[in-house]
PDB file of N, CA and C in Angstrom:
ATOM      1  N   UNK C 221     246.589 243.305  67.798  1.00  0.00           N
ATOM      2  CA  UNK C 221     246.926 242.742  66.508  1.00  0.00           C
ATOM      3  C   UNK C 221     248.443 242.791  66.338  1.00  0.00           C
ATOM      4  N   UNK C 222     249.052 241.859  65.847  1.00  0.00           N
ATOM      5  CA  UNK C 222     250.109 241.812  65.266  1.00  0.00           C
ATOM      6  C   UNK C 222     250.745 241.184  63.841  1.00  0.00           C
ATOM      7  N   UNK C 223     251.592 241.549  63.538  1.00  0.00           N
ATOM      8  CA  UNK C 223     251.788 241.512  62.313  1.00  0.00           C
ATOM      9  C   UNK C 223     253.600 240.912  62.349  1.00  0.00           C
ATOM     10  N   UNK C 224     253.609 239.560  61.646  1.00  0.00           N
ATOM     11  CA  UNK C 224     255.127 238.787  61.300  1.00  0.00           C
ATOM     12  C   UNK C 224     255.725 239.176  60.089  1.00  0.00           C
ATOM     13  N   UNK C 225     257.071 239.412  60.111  1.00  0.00           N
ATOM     14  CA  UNK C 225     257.494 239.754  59.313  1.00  0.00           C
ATOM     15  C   UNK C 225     258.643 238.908  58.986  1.00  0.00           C
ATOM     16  N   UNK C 226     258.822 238.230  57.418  1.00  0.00           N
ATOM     17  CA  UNK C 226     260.391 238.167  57.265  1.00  0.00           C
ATOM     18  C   UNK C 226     261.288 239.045  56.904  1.00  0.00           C
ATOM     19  N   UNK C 227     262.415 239.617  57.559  1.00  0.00           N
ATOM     20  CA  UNK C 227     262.790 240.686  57.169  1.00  0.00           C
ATOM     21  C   UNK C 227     264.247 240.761  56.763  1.00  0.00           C
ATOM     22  N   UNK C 228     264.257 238.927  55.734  1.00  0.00           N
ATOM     23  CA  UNK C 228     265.150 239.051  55.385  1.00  0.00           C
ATOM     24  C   UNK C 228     265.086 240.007  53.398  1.00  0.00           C
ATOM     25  N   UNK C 229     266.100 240.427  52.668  1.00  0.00           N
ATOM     26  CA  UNK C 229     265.864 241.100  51.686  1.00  0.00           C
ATOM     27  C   UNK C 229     264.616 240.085  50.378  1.00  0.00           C
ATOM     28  N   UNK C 230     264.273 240.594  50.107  1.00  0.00           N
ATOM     29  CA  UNK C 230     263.077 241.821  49.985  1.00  0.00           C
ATOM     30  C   UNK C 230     262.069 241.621  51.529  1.00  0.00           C
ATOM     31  N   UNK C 231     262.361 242.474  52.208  1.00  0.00           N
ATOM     32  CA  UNK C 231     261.092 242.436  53.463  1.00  0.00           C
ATOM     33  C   UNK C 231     259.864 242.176  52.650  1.00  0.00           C
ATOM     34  N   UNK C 232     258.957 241.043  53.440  1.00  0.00           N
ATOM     35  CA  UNK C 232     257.715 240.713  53.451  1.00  0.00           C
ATOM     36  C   UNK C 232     256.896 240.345  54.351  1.00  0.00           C
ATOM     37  N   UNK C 233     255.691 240.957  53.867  1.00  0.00           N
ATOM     38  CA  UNK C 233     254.813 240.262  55.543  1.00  0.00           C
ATOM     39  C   UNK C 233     254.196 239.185  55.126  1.00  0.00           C
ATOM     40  N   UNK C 234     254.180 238.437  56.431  1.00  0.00           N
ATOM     41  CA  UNK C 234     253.832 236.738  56.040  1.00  0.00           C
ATOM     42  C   UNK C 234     252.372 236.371  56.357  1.00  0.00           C
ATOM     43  N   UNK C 235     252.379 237.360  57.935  1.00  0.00           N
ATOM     44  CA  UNK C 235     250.591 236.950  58.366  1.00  0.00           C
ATOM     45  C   UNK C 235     250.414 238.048  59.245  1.00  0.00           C
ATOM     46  N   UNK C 236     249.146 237.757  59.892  1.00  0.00           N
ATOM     47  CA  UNK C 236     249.037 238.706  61.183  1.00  0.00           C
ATOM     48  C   UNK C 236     248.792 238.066  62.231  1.00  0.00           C
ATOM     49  N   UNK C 237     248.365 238.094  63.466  1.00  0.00           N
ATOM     50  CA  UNK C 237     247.883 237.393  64.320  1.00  0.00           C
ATOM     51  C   UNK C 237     247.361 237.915  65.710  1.00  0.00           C
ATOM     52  N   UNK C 238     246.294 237.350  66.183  1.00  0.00           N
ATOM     53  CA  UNK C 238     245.183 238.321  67.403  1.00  0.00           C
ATOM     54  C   UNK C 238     246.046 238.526  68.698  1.00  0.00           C
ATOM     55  N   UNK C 239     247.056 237.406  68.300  1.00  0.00           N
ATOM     56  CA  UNK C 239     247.604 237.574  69.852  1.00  0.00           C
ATOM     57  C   UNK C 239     249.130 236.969  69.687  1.00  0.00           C
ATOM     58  N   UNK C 240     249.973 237.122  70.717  1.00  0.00           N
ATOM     59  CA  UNK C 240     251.205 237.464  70.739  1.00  0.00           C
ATOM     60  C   UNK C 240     251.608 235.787  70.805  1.00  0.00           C
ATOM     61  N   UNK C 241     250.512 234.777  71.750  1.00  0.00           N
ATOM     62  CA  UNK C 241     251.012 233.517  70.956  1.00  0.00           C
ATOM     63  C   UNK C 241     251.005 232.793  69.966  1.00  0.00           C
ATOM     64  N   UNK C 242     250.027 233.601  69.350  1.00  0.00           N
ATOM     65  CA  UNK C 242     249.932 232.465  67.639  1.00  0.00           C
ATOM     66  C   UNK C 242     250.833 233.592  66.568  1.00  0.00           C
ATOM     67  N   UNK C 243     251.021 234.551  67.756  1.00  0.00           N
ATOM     68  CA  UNK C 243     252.365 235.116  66.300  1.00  0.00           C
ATOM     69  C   UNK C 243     253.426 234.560  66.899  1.00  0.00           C
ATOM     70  N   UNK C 244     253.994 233.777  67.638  1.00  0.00           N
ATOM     71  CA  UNK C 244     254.789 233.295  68.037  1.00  0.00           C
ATOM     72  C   UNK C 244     255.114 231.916  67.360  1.00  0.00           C
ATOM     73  N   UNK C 245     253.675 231.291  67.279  1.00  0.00           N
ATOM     74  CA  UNK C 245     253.405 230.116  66.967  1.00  0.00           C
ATOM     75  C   UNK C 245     253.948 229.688  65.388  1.00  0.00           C
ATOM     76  N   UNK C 246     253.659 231.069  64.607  1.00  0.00           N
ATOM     77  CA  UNK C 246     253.478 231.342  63.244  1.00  0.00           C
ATOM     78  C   UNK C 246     255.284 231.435  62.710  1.00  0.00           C
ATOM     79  N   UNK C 247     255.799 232.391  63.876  1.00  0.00           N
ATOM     80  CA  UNK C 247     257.466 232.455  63.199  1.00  0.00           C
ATOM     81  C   UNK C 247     258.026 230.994  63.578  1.00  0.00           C
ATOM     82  N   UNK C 248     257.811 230.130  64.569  1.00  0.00           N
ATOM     83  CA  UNK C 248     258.046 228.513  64.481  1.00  0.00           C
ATOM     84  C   UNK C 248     257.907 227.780  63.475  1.00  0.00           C
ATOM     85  N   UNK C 249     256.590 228.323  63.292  1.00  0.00           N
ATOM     86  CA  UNK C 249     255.738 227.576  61.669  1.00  0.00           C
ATOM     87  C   UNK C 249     257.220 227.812  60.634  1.00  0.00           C
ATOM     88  N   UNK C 250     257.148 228.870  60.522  1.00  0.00           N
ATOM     89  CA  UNK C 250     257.916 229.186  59.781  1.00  0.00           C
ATOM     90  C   UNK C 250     259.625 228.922  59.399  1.00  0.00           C
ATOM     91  N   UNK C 251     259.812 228.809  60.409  1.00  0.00           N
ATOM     92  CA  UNK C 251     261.753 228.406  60.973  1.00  0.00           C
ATOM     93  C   UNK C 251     261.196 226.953  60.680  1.00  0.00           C
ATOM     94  N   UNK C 252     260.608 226.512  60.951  1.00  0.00           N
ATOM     95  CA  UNK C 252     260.013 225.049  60.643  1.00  0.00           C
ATOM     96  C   UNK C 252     260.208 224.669  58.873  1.00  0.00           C
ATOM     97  N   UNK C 253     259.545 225.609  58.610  1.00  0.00           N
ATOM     98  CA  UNK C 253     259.821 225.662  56.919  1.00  0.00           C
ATOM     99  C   UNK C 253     261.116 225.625  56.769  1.00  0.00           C
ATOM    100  N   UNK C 254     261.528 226.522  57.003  1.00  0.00           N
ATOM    101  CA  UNK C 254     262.816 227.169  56.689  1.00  0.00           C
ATOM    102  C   UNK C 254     264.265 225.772  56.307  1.00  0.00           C
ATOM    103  N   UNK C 255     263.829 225.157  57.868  1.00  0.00           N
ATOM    104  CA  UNK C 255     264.274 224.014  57.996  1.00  0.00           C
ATOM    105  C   UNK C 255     264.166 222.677  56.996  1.00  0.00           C
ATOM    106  N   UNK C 256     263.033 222.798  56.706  1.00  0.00           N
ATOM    107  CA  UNK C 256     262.829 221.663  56.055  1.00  0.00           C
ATOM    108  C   UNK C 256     263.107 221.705  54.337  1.00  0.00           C
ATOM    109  N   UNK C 257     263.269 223.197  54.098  1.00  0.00           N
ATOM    110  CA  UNK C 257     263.767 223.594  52.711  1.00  0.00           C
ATOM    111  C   UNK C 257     265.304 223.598  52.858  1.00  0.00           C
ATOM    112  N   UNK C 258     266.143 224.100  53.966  1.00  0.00           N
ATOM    113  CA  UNK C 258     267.678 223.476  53.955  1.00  0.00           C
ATOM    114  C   UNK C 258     267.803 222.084  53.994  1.00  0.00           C
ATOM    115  N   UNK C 259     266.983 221.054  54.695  1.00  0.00           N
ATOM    116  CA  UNK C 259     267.235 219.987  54.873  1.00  0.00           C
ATOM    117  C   UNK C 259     267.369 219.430  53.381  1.00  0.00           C
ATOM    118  N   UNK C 260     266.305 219.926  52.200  1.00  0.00           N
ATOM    119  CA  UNK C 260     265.886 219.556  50.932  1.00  0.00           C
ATOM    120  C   UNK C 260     266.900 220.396  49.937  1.00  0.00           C
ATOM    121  N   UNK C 261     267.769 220.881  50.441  1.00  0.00           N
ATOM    122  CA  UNK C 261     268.570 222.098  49.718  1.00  0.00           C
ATOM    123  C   UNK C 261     267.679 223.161  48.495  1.00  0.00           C
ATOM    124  N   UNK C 262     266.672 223.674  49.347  1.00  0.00           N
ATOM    125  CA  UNK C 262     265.882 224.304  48.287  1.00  0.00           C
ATOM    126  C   UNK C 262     266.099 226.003  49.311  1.00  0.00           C
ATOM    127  N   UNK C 263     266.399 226.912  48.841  1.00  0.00           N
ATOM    128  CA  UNK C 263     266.411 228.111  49.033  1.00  0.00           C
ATOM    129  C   UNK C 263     267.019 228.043  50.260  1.00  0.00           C
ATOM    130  N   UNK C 264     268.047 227.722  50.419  1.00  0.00           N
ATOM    131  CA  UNK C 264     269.007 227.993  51.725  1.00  0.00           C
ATOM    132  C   UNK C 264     269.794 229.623  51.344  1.00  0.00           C
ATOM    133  N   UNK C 265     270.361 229.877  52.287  1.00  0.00           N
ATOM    134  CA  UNK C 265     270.251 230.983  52.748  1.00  0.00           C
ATOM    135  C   UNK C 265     271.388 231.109  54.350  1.00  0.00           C
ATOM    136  N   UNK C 266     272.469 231.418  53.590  1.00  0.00           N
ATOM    137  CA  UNK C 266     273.592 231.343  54.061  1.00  0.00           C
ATOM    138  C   UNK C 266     273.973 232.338  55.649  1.00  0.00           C
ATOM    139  N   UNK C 267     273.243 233.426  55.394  1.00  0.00           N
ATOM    140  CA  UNK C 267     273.156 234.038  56.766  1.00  0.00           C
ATOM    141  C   UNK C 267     271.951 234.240  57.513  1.00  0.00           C
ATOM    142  N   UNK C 268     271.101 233.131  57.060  1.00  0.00           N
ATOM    143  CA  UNK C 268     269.864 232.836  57.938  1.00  0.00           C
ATOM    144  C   UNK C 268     268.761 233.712  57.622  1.00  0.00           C
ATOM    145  N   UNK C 269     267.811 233.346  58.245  1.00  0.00           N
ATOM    146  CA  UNK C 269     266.461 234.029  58.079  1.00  0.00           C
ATOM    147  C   UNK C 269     266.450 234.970  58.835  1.00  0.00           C
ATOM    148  N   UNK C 270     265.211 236.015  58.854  1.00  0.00           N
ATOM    149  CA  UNK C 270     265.480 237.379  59.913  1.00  0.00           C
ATOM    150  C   UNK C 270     263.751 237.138  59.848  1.00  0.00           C
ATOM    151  N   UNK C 271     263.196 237.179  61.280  1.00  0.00           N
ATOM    152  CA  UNK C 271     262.383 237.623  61.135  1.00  0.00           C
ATOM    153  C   UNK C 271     261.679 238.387  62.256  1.00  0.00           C
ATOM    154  N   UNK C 272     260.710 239.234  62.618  1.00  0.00           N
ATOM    155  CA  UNK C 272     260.209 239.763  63.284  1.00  0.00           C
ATOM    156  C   UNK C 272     258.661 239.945  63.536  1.00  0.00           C
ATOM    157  N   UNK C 273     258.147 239.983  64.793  1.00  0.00           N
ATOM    158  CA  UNK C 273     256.955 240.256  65.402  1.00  0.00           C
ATOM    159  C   UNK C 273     256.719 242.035  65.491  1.00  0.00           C
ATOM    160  N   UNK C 274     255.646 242.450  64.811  1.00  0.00           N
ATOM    161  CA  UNK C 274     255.407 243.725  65.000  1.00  0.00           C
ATOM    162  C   UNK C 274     254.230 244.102  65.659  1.00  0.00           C
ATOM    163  N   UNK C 275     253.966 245.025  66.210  1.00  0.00           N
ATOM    164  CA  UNK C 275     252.536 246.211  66.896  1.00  0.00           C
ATOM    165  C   UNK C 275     251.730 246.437  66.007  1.00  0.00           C
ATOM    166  N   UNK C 276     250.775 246.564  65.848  1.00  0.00           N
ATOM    167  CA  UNK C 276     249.400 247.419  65.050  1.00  0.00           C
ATOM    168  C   UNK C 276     250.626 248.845  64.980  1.00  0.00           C
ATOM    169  N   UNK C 277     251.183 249.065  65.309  1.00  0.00           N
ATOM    170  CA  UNK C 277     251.749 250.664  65.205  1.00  0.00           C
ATOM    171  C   UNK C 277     253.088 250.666  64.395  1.00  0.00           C
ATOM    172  N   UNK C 278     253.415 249.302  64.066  1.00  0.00           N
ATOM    173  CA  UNK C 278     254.474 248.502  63.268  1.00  0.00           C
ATOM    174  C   UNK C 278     255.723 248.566  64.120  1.00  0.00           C
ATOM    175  N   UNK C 279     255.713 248.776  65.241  1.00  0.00           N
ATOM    176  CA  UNK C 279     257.064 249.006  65.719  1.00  0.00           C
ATOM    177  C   UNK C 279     257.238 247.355  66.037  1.00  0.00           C
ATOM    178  N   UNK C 280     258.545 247.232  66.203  1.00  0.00           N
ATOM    179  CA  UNK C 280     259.508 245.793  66.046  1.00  0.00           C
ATOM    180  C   UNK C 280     258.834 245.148  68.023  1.00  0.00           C
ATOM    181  N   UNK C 281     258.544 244.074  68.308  1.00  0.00           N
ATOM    182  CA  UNK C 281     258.421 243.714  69.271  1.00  0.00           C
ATOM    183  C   UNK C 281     259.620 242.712  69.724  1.00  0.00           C
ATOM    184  N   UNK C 282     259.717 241.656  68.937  1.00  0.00           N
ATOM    185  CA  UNK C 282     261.100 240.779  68.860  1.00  0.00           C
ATOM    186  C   UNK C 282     261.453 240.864  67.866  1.00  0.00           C
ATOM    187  N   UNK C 283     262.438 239.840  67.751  1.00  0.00           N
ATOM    188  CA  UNK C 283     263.218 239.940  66.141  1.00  0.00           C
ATOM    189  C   UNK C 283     264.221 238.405  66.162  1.00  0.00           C
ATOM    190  N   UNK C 284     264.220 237.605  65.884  1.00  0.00           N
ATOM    191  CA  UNK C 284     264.803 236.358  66.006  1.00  0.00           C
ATOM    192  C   UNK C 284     265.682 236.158  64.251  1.00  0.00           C
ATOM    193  N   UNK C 285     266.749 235.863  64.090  1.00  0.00           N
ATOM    194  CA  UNK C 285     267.707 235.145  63.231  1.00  0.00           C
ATOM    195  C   UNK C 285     267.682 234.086  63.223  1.00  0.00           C
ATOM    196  N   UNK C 286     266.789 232.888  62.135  1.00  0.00           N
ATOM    197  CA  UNK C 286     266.871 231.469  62.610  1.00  0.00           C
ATOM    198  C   UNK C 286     268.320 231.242  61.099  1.00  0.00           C
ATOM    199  N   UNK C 287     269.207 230.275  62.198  1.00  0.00           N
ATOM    200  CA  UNK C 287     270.001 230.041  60.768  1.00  0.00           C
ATOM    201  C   UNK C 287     269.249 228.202  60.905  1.00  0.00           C
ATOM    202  N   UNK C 288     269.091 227.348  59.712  1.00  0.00           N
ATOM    203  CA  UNK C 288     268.543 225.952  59.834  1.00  0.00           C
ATOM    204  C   UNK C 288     270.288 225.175  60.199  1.00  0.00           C
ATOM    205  N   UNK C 289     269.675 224.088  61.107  1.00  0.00           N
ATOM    206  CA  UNK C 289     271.104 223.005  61.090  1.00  0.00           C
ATOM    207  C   UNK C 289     270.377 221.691  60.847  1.00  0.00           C
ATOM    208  N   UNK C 290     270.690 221.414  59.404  1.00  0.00           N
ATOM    209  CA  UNK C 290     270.159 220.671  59.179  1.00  0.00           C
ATOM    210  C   UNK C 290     270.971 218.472  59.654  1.00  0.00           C
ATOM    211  N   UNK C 291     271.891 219.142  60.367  1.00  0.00           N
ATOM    212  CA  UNK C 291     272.686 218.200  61.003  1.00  0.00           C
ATOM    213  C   UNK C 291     271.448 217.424  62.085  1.00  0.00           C
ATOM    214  N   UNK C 292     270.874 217.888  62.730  1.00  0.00           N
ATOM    215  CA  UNK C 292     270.047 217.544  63.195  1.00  0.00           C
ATOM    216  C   UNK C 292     268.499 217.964  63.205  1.00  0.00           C
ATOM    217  N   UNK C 293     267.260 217.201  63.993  1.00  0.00           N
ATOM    218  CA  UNK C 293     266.124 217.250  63.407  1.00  0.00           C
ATOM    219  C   UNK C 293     265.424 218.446  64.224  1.00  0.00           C
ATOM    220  N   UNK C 294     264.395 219.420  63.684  1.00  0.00           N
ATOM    221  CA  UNK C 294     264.013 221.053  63.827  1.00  0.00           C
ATOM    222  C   UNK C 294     263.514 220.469  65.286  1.00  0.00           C
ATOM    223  N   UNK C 295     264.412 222.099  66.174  1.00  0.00           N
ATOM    224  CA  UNK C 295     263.870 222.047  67.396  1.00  0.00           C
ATOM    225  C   UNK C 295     263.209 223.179  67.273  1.00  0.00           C
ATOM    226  N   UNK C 296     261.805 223.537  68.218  1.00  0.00           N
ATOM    227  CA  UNK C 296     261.170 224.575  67.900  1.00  0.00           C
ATOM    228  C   UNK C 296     261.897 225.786  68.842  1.00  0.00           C
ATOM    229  N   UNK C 297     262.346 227.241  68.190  1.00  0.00           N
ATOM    230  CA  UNK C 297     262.743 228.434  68.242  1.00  0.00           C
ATOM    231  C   UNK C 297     261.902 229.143  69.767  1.00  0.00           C
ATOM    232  N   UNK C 298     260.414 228.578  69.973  1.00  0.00           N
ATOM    233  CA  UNK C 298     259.543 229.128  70.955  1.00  0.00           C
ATOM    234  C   UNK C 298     259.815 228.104  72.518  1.00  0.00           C
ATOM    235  N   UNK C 299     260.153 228.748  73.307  1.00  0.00           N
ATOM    236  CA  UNK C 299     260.426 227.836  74.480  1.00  0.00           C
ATOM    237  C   UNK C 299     258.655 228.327  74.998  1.00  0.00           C
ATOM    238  N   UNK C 300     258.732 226.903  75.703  1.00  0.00           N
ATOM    239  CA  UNK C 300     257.562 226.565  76.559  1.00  0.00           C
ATOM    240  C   UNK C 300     256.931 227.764  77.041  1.00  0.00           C
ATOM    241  N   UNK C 301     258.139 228.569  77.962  1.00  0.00           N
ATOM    242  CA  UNK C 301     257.273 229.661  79.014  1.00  0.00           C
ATOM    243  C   UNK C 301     257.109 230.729  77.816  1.00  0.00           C
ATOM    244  N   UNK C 302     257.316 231.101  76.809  1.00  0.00           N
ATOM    245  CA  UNK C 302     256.919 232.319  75.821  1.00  0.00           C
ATOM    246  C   UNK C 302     255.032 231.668  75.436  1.00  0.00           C
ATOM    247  N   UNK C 303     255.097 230.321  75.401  1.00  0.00           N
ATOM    248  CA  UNK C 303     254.106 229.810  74.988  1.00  0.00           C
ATOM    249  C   UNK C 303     253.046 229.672  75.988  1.00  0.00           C
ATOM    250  N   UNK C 304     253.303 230.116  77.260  1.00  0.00           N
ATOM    251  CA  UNK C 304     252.491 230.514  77.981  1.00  0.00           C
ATOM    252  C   UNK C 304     252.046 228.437  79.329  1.00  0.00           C
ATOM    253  N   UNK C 305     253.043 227.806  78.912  1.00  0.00           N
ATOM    254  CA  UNK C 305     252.987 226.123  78.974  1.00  0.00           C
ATOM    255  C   UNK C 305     253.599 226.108  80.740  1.00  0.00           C
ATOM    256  N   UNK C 306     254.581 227.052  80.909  1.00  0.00           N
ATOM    257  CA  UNK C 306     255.348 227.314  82.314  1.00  0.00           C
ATOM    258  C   UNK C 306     255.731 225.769  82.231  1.00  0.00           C
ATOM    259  N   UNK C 307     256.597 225.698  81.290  1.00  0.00           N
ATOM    260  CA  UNK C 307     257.242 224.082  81.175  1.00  0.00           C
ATOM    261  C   UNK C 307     256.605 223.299  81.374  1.00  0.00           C
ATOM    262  N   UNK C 308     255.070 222.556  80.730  1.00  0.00           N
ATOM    263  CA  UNK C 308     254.204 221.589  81.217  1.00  0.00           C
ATOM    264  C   UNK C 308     253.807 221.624  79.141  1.00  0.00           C
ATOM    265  N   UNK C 309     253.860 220.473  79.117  1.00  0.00           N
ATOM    266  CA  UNK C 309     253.635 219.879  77.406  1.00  0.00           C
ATOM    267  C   UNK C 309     252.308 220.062  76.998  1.00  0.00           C
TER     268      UNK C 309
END
């Protein structure tokens, strides 16, 4: 089990997830948002988002800083081989 966190101020947890790719899947989801609320100038957020993947035991597994550029259109934060794809779509 794992558990996503945004951990920008006020820390909150967002979801959980059975396995390490759909919590992967989930902080994309999310930077995805993130993105599309700078693009809309709604809750931007000047030194970016913080967020993190945790253990059933809560300890930190990754931890990614998405800042949005809304100059161009959302690339996803998860490369292929984390996604388990070994570069194949």
């Amino acid at each position: 089990m794992f558990e996503i966190w945004e951990t920008s101020e006020p820390a909150r947890l967002i979801s959980d997830a059975g396995s390490l790719k759909i919590a992967l899947e989930k902080v994309d989801t999310m930077c995805r948002l993130r993105h599309d609320q700078a693009a809309a100038h709604v809750g931007i957020s000047g030194e970016g988002y913080h967020f993190e993947i945790r253990n059933n035991e809560g300890k930190a597994l990754a931890r990614l800083t998405y800042v949005p550029d809304t100059t161009r259109a959302y690339q996803s934060v998860v490369v292929d081989e984390l996604r388990g794809n070994n570069g194949r779509a």
